[in-house]
Each structure stands twice: as structure tokens, then as C-alpha cells.
PDB file of C-alpha atoms in Angstrom:
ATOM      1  CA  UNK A   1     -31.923 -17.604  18.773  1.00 53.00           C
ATOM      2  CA  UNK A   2     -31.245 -14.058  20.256  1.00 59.00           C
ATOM      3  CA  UNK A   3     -28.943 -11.683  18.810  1.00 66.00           C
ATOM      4  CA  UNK A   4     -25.525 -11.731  21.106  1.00 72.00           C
ATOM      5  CA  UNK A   5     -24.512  -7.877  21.315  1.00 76.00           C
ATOM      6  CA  UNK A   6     -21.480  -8.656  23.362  1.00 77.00           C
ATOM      7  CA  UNK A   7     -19.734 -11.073  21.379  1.00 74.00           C
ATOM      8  CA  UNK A   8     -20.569  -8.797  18.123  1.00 73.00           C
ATOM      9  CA  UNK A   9     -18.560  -5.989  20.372  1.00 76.00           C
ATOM     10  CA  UNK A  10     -16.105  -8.170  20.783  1.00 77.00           C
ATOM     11  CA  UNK A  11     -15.518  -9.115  17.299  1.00 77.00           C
ATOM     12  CA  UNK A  12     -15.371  -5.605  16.221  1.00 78.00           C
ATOM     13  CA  UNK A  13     -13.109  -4.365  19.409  1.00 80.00           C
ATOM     14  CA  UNK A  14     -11.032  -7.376  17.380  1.00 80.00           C
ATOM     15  CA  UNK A  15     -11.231  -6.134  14.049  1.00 79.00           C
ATOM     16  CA  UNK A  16     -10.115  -2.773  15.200  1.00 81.00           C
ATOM     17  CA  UNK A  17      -7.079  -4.152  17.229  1.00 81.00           C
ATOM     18  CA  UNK A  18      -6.638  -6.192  13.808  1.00 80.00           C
ATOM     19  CA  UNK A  19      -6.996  -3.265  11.832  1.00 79.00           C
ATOM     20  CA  UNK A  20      -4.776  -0.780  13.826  1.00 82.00           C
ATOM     21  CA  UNK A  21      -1.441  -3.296  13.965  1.00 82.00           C
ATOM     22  CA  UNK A  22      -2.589  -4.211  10.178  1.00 78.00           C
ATOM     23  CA  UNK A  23      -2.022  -0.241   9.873  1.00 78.00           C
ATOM     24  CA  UNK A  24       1.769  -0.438  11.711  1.00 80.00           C
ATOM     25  CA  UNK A  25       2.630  -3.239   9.773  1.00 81.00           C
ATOM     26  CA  UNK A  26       1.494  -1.612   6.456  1.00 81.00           C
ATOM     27  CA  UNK A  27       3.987   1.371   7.021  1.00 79.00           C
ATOM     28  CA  UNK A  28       7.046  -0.819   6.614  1.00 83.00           C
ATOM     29  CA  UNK A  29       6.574  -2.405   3.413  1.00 86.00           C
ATOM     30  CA  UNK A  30       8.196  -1.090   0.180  1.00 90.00           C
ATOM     31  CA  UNK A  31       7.373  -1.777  -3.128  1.00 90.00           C
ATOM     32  CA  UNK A  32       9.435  -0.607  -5.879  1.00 93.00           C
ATOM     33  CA  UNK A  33       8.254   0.547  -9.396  1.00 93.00           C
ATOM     34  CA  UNK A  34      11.133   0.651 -12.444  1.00 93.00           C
ATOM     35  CA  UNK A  35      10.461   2.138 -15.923  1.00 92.00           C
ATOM     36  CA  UNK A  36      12.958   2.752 -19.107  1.00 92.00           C
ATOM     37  CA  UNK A  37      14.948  -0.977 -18.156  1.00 94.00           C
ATOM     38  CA  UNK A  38      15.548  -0.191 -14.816  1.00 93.00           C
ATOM     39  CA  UNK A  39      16.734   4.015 -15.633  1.00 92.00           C
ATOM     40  CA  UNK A  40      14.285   5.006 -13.490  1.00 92.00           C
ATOM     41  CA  UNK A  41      13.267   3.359 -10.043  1.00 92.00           C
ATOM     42  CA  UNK A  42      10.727   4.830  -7.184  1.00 92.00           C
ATOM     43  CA  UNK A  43      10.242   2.889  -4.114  1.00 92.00           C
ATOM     44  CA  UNK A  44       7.011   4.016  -2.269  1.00 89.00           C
ATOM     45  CA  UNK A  45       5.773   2.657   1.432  1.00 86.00           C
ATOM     46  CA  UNK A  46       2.749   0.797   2.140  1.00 84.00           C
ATOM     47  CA  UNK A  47       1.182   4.071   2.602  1.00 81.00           C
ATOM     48  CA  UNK A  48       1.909   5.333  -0.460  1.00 81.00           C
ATOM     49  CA  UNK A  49       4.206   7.308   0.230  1.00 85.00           C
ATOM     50  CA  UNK A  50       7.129   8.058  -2.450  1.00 89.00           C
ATOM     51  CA  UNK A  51      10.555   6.938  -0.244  1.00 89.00           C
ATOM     52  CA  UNK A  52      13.366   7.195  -3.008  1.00 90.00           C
ATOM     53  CA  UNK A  53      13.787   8.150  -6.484  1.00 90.00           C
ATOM     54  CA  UNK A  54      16.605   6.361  -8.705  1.00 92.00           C
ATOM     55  CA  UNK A  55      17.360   8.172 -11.613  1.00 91.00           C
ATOM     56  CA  UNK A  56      19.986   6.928 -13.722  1.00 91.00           C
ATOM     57  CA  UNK A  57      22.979   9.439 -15.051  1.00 89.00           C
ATOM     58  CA  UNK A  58      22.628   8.777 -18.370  1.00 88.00           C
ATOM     59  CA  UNK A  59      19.053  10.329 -18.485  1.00 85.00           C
ATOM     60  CA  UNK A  60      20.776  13.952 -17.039  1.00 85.00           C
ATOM     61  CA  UNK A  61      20.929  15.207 -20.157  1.00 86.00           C
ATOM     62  CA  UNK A  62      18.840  18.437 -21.404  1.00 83.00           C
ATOM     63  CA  UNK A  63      17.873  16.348 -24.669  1.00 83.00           C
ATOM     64  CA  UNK A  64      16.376  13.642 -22.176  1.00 81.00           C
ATOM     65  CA  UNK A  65      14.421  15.954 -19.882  1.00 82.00           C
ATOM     66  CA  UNK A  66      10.823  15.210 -21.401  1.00 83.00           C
ATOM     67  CA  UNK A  67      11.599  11.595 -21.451  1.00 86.00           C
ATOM     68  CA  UNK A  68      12.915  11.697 -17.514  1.00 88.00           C
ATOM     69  CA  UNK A  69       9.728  13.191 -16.935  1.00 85.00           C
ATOM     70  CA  UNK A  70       8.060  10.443 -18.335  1.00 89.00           C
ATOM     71  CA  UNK A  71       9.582   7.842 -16.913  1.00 91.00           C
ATOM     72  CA  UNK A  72       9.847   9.358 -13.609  1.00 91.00           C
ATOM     73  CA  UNK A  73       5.227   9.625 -13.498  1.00 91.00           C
ATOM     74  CA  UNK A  74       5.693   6.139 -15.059  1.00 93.00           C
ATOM     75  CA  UNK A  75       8.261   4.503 -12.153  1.00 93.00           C
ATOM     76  CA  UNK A  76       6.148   6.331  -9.944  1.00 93.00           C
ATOM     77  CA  UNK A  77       2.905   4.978 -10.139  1.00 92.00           C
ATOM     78  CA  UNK A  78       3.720   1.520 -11.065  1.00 92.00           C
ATOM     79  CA  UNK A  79       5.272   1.785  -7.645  1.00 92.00           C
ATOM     80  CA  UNK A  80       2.589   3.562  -5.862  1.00 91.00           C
ATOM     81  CA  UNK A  81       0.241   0.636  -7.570  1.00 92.00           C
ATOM     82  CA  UNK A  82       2.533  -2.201  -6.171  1.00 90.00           C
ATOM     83  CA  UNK A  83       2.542  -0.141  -2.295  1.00 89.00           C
ATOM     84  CA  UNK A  84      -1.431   0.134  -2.393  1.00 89.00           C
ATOM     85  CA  UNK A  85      -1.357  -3.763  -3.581  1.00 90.00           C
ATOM     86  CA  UNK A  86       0.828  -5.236  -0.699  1.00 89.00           C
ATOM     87  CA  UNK A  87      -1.669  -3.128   1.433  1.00 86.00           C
ATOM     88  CA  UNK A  88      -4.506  -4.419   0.744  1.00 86.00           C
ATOM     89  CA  UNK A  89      -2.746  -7.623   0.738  1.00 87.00           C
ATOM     90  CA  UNK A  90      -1.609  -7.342   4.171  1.00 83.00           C
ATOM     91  CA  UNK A  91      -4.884  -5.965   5.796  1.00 82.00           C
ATOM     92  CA  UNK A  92      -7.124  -8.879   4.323  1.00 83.00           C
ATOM     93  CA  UNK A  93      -4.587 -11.033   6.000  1.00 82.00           C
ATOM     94  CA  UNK A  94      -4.607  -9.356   9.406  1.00 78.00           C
ATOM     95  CA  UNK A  95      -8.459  -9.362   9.242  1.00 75.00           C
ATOM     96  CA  UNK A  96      -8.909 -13.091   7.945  1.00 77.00           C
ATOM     97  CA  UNK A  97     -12.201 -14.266   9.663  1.00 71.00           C
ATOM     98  CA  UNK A  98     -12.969 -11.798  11.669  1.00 66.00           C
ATOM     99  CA  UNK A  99     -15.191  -9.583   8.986  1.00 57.00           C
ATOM    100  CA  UNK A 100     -18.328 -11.483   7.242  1.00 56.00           C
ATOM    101  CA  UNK A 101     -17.504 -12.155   3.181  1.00 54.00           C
ATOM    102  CA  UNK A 102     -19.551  -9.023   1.976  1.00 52.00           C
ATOM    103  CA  UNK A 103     -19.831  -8.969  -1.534  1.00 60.00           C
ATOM    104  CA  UNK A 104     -18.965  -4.833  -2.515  1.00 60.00           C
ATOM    105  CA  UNK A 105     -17.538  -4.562   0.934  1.00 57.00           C
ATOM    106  CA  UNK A 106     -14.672  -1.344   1.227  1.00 58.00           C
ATOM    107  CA  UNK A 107     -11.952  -1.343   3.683  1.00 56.00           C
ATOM    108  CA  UNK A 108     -10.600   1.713   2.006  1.00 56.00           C
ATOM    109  CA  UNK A 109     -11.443   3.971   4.223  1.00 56.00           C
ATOM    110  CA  UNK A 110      -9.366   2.042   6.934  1.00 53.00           C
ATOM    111  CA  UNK A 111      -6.090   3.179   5.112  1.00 48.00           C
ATOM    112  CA  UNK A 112      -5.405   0.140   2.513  1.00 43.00           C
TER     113      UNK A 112
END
């Protein structure tokens, strides 16, 4: 059985075409993070980017300004958490079969 060097270059000219619409794709989801009840809300891209910040008036207060803090860093990450999520989500679907089941294996470093 010989090794076949051309259809492993094709696969992986595949996985990169995968990859890079994967990547486009991946910008337009949204995933939104809420903390106090719903006070505070942060929506963040698939990127992880930070898109909108909802801040409720009743926290505008100078007595509330620790806790807006708080719940702002809160809202915040469990958004950013829920972005990198849908990601990841999205790429393994994109890439479905085209990449060998490697136990350990990182696609981090493609941008999910």
C-alpha cells in the first residue's frame, strides 16, 4: 500500500478551505452573557469580541458602582465563554471528516 501524497494535499487544501469559511462564519455569531437577573447583559461575537454592553438604570447609582463592576466582569465573561463555545462548535462542524479523531488534538490556534 503506498502512501498517496496527493490526495493527503488534497484533504488538507480541504481542511483549509473548511477552516477559512468556518472562520467567516464564526464572525457572525453572538452569544450573550447576563448577570444580576438580567441588570447586566454583554453580547460578544464568535471572535470574542465584546459587541454591546446592557447596563440597566437602576445600577447608575454611586452606592452600586462596585457591584456594576462586578456584574459587568461577570456578564462579560459568561458571554465571552458562550462566543468561544459556539466557535468551537461551529468549526468542528465545518471540519466534520475531513481531520483524523486525534485524541489531544488543538484547533486553537486556527481561531476557535
Amino acid at each position: 500500500m503506498a502512501f498517496d501524497i496527493t490526495g493527503m494535499m488534497g484533504k488538507v487544501k480541504e481542511l483549509q478551505d473548511k477552516m477559512q469559511q468556518a472562520q467567516q462564519e464564526i464572525q457572525h455569531l453572538t452569544a450573550t452573557g447576563e448577570a444580576g437577573g438580567g441588570l447586566v447583559r454583554a453580547t460578544a461575537s464568535g471572535h470574542r469580541k465584546i459587541l454591546k454592553l446592557e447596563i440597566d438604570e437602576s445600577l447608575l447609582t454611586p452606592q452600586d458602582r462596585d457591584m456594576l463592576a462586578d456584574l459587568v466582569v461577570a456578564a462579560v465573561n459568561k458571554a465571552l465563554d458562550e462566543a468561544a463555545e459556539l466557535a468551537a462548535q461551529e468549526l468542528k462542524r465545518k471540519t466534520s471528516g475531513l481531520m483524523p479523531n486525534v485524541p489531544g488534538l488543538d484547533l486553537s490556534g486556527f481561531g476557535a
